[in-house]
Coordinates of C-alpha atoms in Angstrom, one line a residue:
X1 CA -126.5 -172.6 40.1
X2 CA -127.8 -169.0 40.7
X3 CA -127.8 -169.4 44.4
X4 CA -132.1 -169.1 44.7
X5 CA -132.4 -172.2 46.7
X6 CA -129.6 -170.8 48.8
X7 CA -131.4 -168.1 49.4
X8 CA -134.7 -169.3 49.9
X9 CA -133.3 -171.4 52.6
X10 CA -131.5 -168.9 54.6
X11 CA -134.2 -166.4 55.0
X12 CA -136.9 -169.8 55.7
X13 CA -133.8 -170.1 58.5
X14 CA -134.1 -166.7 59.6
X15 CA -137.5 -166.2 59.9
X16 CA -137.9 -169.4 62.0
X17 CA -135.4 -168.6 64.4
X18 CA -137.0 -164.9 64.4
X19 CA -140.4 -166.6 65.2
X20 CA -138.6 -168.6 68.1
X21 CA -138.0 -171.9 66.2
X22 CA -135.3 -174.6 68.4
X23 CA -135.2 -176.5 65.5
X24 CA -135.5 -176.6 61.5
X25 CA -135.9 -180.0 59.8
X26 CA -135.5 -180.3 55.9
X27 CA -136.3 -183.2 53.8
X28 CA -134.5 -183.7 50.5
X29 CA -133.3 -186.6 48.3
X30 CA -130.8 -188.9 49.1
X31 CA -127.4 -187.4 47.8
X32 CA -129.4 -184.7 45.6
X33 CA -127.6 -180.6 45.8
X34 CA -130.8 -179.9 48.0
X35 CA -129.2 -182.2 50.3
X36 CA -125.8 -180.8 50.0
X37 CA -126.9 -177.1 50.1
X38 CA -129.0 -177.6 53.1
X39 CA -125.7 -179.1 54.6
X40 CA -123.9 -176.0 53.6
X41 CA -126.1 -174.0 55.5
X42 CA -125.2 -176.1 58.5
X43 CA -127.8 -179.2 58.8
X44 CA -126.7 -182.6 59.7
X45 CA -128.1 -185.5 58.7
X46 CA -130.2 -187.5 61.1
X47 CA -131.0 -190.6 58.9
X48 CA -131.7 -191.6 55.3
X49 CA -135.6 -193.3 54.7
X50 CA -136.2 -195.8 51.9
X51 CA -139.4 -195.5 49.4
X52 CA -140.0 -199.0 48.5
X53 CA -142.3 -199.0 45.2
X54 CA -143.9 -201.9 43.6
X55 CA -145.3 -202.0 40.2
X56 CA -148.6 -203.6 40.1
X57 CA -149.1 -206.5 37.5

């Protein structure tokens, strides 16, 4: 809770959109405070993916 992801984030942001980035895309975990701090920083969800695991016998 020291605000380093935060940060990291905002100046990935900046440098993309000072390298002429349209668009940033971020993946995190389902529900995880990745996921809520990237939506701080103004992302919006596009859709949720499953990871279906098996454990072999």
């Amino acid at each position: 809770r020291r605000g380093v992801q935060t940060a990291l984030l905002g100046t990935r942001l900046a440098d993309a959109a000072a390298a002429g980035c349209d668009i940033a895309v971020v993946t995190t975990a389902p529900g995880s405070t990745s996921q809520k701090n990237v939506q701080r920083r103004g992302c919006h969800l596009l859709f949720t993916r499953a990871v279906l695991v098996k454990e072999c016998d």
